[in-house]
Amino acid sequence: DAKTTQPPSMDCAEGRAANLPCNHSTISGNEYVYWYRQIHSQGPQYIIHGLKNNETNEMASLIITEDRKSSTLILPHATLRDTAVYYCIVRVGRNSGNTPLVFGKGTRLSVIA
Amino acid sequence: DAGVIQSPRHEVTEMGQEVTLRCKPISGHNSLFWYRQTMMRGLELLIYFNNNVPIDDSGMPEDRFSAKMPNASFSTLKIQPSEPRDSAVYFCASSLWSGGDRNEQFFGPGTRLTVL
């Protein structure tokens, strides 16, 4: 079972920041927060992951609360191509080997022109 | 890099027929995953392999489903006999774990299976 809770849908105006929340109140100390997204009719795509520090890459930023019970994925300047379902996934990271992803229902983000 | 390759992209078959889905992982990756996506159940793991060895097949619905990975560059998922409830998009993903924490999985484009 997915260990995360996300809102089913969100809208965002093109060019504005999209902030996607995720609750993971039962996260363990050795578990990381991963974000993937699935654009319509494509396979899921990795976005970013983190343990406890905020992370940023070319796609997005990940803000994790100090108690690690929730996080927010930020797309700084959303474009129409960011319209997708975004999945927040909690899983063991380092030293876990290659383990499967457990997907919840995700958040369907619609970027509106 | 061609990414994960799946074939066929679309398959329409009749109930009772055998269906074989194919996957070529990214060269050098040491893990391969088969997922299935339906509207009702979302994305769910069917089976995964590490170094060509099946690790967890608890997600395989029943004995009608079987998967093999004869070598590091090829895997098949077979359904025999197929049933209408098997209609779904089947994704193959591969990853390379080298001891870090990233564990990124790369997904193929999927095979859309329709069983009539």
Coordinates of C-alpha atoms in Angstrom, one line a residue:
Chain A
D1 CA 0.0 0.0 0.0
A2 CA 1.1 3.5 -0.7
K3 CA 2.3 5.3 2.4
T4 CA 1.5 8.8 1.0
T5 CA -1.6 11.0 0.7
Q6 CA -2.0 13.5 -2.1
P7 CA -4.8 15.7 -3.3
P8 CA -6.5 14.1 -6.4
S9 CA -6.2 17.2 -8.6
M10 CA -4.8 20.7 -8.8
D11 CA -4.9 23.5 -11.4
C12 CA -2.1 25.9 -12.0
A13 CA -1.8 28.9 -14.4
E14 CA 0.9 28.7 -17.0
G15 CA 4.1 30.5 -15.9
R16 CA 3.2 30.4 -12.2
A17 CA 4.7 28.1 -9.6
A18 CA 3.0 24.8 -9.0
N19 CA 3.1 23.5 -5.5
L20 CA 2.1 19.9 -5.0
P21 CA 1.8 18.7 -1.4
C22 CA 2.3 15.2 -0.1
N23 CA 1.6 13.8 3.4
H24 CA 3.8 10.9 4.6
S25 CA 3.2 10.9 8.4
T26 CA 4.4 7.3 8.9
I27 CA 7.8 7.8 7.1
S28 CA 10.7 5.9 8.7
G29 CA 14.1 7.4 9.3
N30 CA 15.7 5.5 6.5
E31 CA 13.0 6.2 3.9
Y32 CA 13.4 8.8 1.2
V33 CA 10.7 10.8 -0.6
Y34 CA 10.6 10.3 -4.4
W35 CA 8.6 12.1 -7.0
Y36 CA 7.7 10.7 -10.4
R37 CA 5.3 12.1 -12.9
Q38 CA 3.3 10.5 -15.7
I39 CA 2.4 12.5 -18.8
H40 CA -0.6 11.1 -20.6
S41 CA 0.0 7.8 -22.4
Q42 CA 3.7 7.7 -21.3
G43 CA 5.5 5.8 -18.7
P44 CA 6.3 7.4 -15.4
Q45 CA 9.4 9.7 -15.2
Y46 CA 11.6 10.4 -12.3
I47 CA 11.7 14.0 -11.1
I48 CA 13.6 14.3 -7.8
H49 CA 14.1 12.7 -4.4
G50 CA 15.3 13.7 -0.9
L51 CA 15.8 12.4 2.6
K52 CA 15.6 15.5 4.9
N53 CA 17.2 18.4 3.2
N54 CA 15.6 20.5 0.5
E55 CA 16.7 19.4 -2.9
T56 CA 16.7 21.2 -6.3
N57 CA 17.5 20.0 -9.8
E58 CA 16.7 21.2 -13.3
M59 CA 13.2 20.0 -13.2
A60 CA 11.9 20.9 -9.7
S61 CA 12.5 21.7 -6.0
L62 CA 11.6 19.4 -3.1
I63 CA 10.8 20.9 0.2
I64 CA 10.6 18.5 3.2
T65 CA 9.3 19.6 6.5
E66 CA 11.6 19.3 9.5
D67 CA 9.6 16.5 11.0
R68 CA 9.6 14.8 7.6
K69 CA 5.9 14.1 7.8
S70 CA 5.1 16.1 4.6
S71 CA 6.8 17.5 1.6
T72 CA 6.0 19.8 -1.3
L73 CA 7.2 19.5 -4.9
I74 CA 7.6 22.8 -6.6
L75 CA 7.6 23.4 -10.3
P76 CA 8.8 27.0 -10.4
H77 CA 7.4 28.1 -13.8
A78 CA 4.8 25.6 -14.9
T79 CA 4.2 25.1 -18.6
L80 CA 1.5 23.3 -20.5
R81 CA 3.9 20.3 -20.9
D82 CA 3.9 19.9 -17.1
T83 CA 0.3 18.7 -17.2
A84 CA 0.6 15.2 -15.8
V85 CA -0.2 12.9 -12.8
Y86 CA 2.4 13.5 -10.1
Y87 CA 3.2 10.6 -7.7
C88 CA 4.8 11.0 -4.3
I89 CA 6.5 7.8 -3.2
V90 CA 8.2 6.9 0.1
R91 CA 10.8 4.1 -0.1
V92 CA 14.1 3.0 1.3
G93 CA 17.0 4.6 -0.5
R94 CA 20.6 4.0 0.3
N95 CA 21.6 0.3 0.6
S96 CA 18.2 -0.8 -0.4
G97 CA 19.2 -2.3 -3.7
N98 CA 16.8 -2.1 -6.6
T99 CA 13.4 -2.2 -5.1
P100 CA 10.0 -1.6 -6.7
L101 CA 8.0 1.6 -6.6
V102 CA 4.7 1.6 -4.8
F103 CA 2.4 4.1 -6.6
G104 CA -0.6 5.7 -5.0
K105 CA -3.2 7.6 -6.9
G106 CA -1.1 10.7 -7.3
T107 CA -2.2 14.3 -8.1
R108 CA -3.5 15.2 -11.5
L109 CA -2.0 18.6 -12.3
S110 CA -3.6 20.7 -15.0
V111 CA -1.6 23.7 -16.2
I112 CA -3.9 26.2 -17.8
A113 CA -3.0 28.7 -20.4
Chain B
D1 CA 20.5 5.8 -25.6
A2 CA 17.3 4.3 -26.9
G3 CA 15.8 3.9 -23.4
V4 CA 13.6 1.0 -22.4
I5 CA 12.1 -0.6 -25.5
Q6 CA 8.8 -2.5 -25.3
S7 CA 6.9 -4.4 -28.0
P8 CA 4.3 -4.5 -29.2
R9 CA 3.0 -1.0 -28.4
H10 CA -0.6 -2.1 -28.9
E11 CA -2.0 -5.6 -28.9
V12 CA -5.6 -6.6 -29.5
T13 CA -6.5 -10.2 -29.0
E14 CA -9.4 -12.5 -28.3
M15 CA -10.1 -14.1 -25.0
G16 CA -8.3 -17.4 -24.6
Q17 CA -5.4 -16.5 -26.8
E18 CA -1.7 -16.4 -25.7
V19 CA -0.2 -12.9 -25.4
T20 CA 3.6 -12.2 -25.1
L21 CA 4.9 -8.8 -24.2
R22 CA 8.6 -8.0 -24.7
C23 CA 11.0 -5.7 -23.0
K24 CA 14.6 -4.6 -23.7
P25 CA 16.0 -2.8 -20.7
I26 CA 18.6 0.0 -20.9
S27 CA 22.0 -1.6 -21.5
G28 CA 24.0 -2.1 -18.3
H29 CA 21.0 -1.9 -16.0
N30 CA 20.8 -4.7 -13.5
S31 CA 17.1 -4.6 -12.5
L32 CA 13.9 -5.0 -14.5
F33 CA 10.4 -4.4 -13.4
W34 CA 7.0 -5.2 -14.9
Y35 CA 4.1 -3.0 -13.9
R36 CA 0.4 -2.9 -14.9
Q37 CA -1.8 0.1 -15.0
T38 CA -5.6 0.1 -15.0
M39 CA -8.2 2.8 -14.2
M40 CA -9.4 0.8 -11.3
R41 CA -6.2 -0.3 -9.7
G42 CA -3.7 2.3 -10.9
L43 CA 0.0 1.3 -11.3
E44 CA 0.9 -1.9 -9.6
L45 CA 4.0 -4.1 -9.6
L46 CA 3.7 -7.6 -11.2
I47 CA 7.2 -8.9 -10.8
Y48 CA 10.8 -7.7 -10.7
F49 CA 14.2 -9.2 -11.4
N50 CA 17.7 -8.4 -10.1
N51 CA 20.6 -9.6 -12.2
N52 CA 18.1 -11.7 -14.2
V53 CA 16.8 -13.5 -11.1
P54 CA 13.1 -13.1 -10.2
I55 CA 13.0 -11.5 -6.7
D56 CA 9.3 -10.9 -6.1
D57 CA 6.4 -12.2 -8.2
S58 CA 3.7 -11.8 -5.6
G59 CA 2.0 -9.2 -7.8
M60 CA 1.4 -11.7 -10.6
P61 CA -2.4 -12.1 -10.6
E62 CA -2.5 -15.8 -11.1
D63 CA -0.9 -18.8 -12.9
R64 CA -2.0 -17.5 -16.2
F65 CA 0.8 -14.9 -16.0
S66 CA 4.5 -15.8 -16.3
A67 CA 7.7 -13.8 -16.8
K68 CA 11.2 -14.7 -17.8
M69 CA 14.5 -12.9 -18.1
P70 CA 16.8 -15.2 -20.0
N71 CA 19.6 -12.6 -20.2
A72 CA 20.4 -9.1 -19.2
S73 CA 19.0 -7.6 -22.3
F74 CA 15.6 -9.2 -22.7
S75 CA 12.5 -10.1 -20.7
T76 CA 9.0 -11.4 -21.6
L77 CA 5.7 -11.3 -19.9
K78 CA 3.3 -14.0 -21.1
I79 CA -0.4 -14.4 -20.4
Q80 CA -2.0 -17.7 -21.3
P81 CA -4.9 -17.9 -21.7
S82 CA -5.8 -14.2 -21.8
E83 CA -9.0 -12.8 -20.3
P84 CA -10.9 -9.5 -20.8
R85 CA -9.9 -8.4 -17.3
D86 CA -6.2 -8.5 -18.4
S87 CA -6.8 -5.5 -20.5
A88 CA -4.4 -2.8 -19.3
V89 CA -1.2 -0.9 -20.1
Y90 CA 1.8 -3.0 -19.2
F91 CA 5.0 -1.1 -18.4
C92 CA 8.5 -2.4 -18.2
A93 CA 11.1 -0.4 -16.3
S94 CA 14.8 -0.9 -15.6
S95 CA 17.3 0.6 -13.2
L96 CA 21.0 0.4 -12.2
W97 CA 21.8 0.4 -8.6
S98 CA 25.4 1.2 -7.8
G99 CA 25.2 1.7 -4.1
G100 CA 23.8 5.2 -3.9
D101 CA 20.3 6.4 -2.9
R102 CA 18.9 7.6 -6.2
N103 CA 17.4 4.3 -7.4
E104 CA 15.8 5.9 -10.4
Q105 CA 13.7 3.7 -12.6
F106 CA 13.4 4.3 -16.3
F107 CA 10.1 3.3 -17.8
G108 CA 9.3 2.1 -21.3
P109 CA 6.4 3.5 -23.4
G110 CA 4.1 0.6 -22.4
T111 CA 2.1 -2.0 -24.2
R112 CA -1.6 -1.3 -24.4
L113 CA -3.3 -4.7 -24.3
T114 CA -7.0 -5.2 -25.2
V115 CA -8.5 -8.6 -24.7
L116 CA -11.9 -8.9 -26.4

